Amino acid sequence: MEPKPWRDRIRDEDALLQQLNGLITEAADRRAEALLEGVDELGTIAEVARDLGVSWNAVDKAIRKYERRKADGTTTT
């Protein structure tokens, strides 16, 4: 059996990468929504970060990125 031509393999991998990027964006959106729920519950980004054992910068960045996508209309939810 002949191996698939390289152009076909590249197209297949590009399609897979596009699908995976979509899944990553969906997961990031759900995570940011959960972080926002944590902020509602605990009061501040810093408290959420402390509770999760991560930097407040990481929490803030995830929320801001989500809010930018939401404002642009590119969120998945």
Tab-separated table of C-alpha atoms in Angstrom:
chain	number	residue	atom	x	y	z
A	1	MET	CA	0.000	0.000	0.000
A	2	GLU	CA	1.332	3.408	-1.023
A	3	PRO	CA	1.773	5.976	1.740
A	4	LYS	CA	-0.436	9.041	1.571
A	5	PRO	CA	1.061	11.878	-0.450
A	6	TRP	CA	2.659	14.550	1.712
A	7	ARG	CA	0.208	17.241	0.579
A	8	ASP	CA	-2.723	15.121	1.741
A	9	ARG	CA	-0.997	14.462	5.071
A	10	ILE	CA	-0.447	18.183	5.566
A	11	ARG	CA	-4.125	18.926	4.822
A	12	ASP	CA	-5.176	16.226	7.293
A	13	GLU	CA	-2.883	17.589	10.008
A	14	ASP	CA	-4.015	21.169	9.369
A	15	ALA	CA	-7.631	20.065	9.808
A	16	LEU	CA	-6.723	18.289	13.044
A	17	LEU	CA	-4.867	21.353	14.354
A	18	GLN	CA	-7.873	23.538	13.575
A	19	GLN	CA	-10.154	21.140	15.455
A	20	LEU	CA	-7.797	21.009	18.443
A	21	ASN	CA	-7.482	24.796	18.563
A	22	GLY	CA	-11.270	25.002	18.702
A	23	LEU	CA	-11.350	22.558	21.611
A	24	ILE	CA	-8.662	24.550	23.433
A	25	THR	CA	-10.645	27.761	23.016
A	26	GLU	CA	-13.814	26.091	24.293
A	27	ALA	CA	-11.986	24.754	27.364
A	28	ALA	CA	-10.402	28.159	28.037
A	29	ASP	CA	-13.839	29.800	27.846
A	30	ARG	CA	-15.354	27.315	30.301
A	31	ARG	CA	-12.376	27.757	32.639
A	32	ALA	CA	-12.681	31.553	32.544
A	33	GLU	CA	-16.407	31.320	33.282
A	34	ALA	CA	-15.597	29.144	36.298
A	35	LEU	CA	-12.955	31.645	37.422
A	36	LEU	CA	-15.541	34.409	37.178
A	37	GLU	CA	-17.899	32.333	39.336
A	38	GLY	CA	-15.052	32.027	41.832
A	39	VAL	CA	-14.619	35.805	41.830
A	40	ASP	CA	-18.357	36.192	42.473
A	41	GLU	CA	-18.124	33.732	45.363
A	42	LEU	CA	-14.835	34.833	46.939
A	43	GLY	CA	-14.919	38.500	46.046
A	44	THR	CA	-11.618	39.117	44.287
A	45	ILE	CA	-9.296	37.681	41.676
A	46	ALA	CA	-6.598	37.524	44.339
A	47	GLU	CA	-8.779	35.338	46.581
A	48	VAL	CA	-9.531	32.972	43.695
A	49	ALA	CA	-5.828	32.754	42.886
A	50	ARG	CA	-4.954	32.092	46.534
A	51	ASP	CA	-7.602	29.392	46.728
A	52	LEU	CA	-6.266	27.694	43.577
A	53	GLY	CA	-2.613	28.160	44.478
A	54	VAL	CA	-1.810	30.144	41.324
A	55	SER	CA	-0.741	33.721	40.724
A	56	TRP	CA	-3.407	36.407	40.556
A	57	ASN	CA	-1.808	37.395	37.258
A	58	ALA	CA	-2.705	34.013	35.717
A	59	VAL	CA	-6.319	34.305	36.833
A	60	ASP	CA	-6.574	37.906	35.683
A	61	LYS	CA	-5.042	37.106	32.292
A	62	ALA	CA	-7.432	34.194	31.678
A	63	ILE	CA	-10.455	36.316	32.557
A	64	ARG	CA	-9.306	39.283	30.461
A	65	LYS	CA	-8.612	37.067	27.440
A	66	TYR	CA	-12.084	35.550	27.759
A	67	GLU	CA	-13.709	38.961	28.108
A	68	ARG	CA	-11.898	40.195	24.977
A	69	ARG	CA	-13.114	37.176	22.982
A	70	LYS	CA	-16.614	37.700	24.336
A	71	ALA	CA	-16.561	41.393	23.348
A	72	ASP	CA	-15.357	40.419	19.876
A	73	GLY	CA	-18.096	37.798	19.623
A	74	THR	CA	-15.632	34.935	19.267
A	75	THR	CA	-16.450	32.963	22.420
A	76	THR	CA	-17.802	29.469	22.037
A	77	THR	CA	-20.528	29.708	24.650
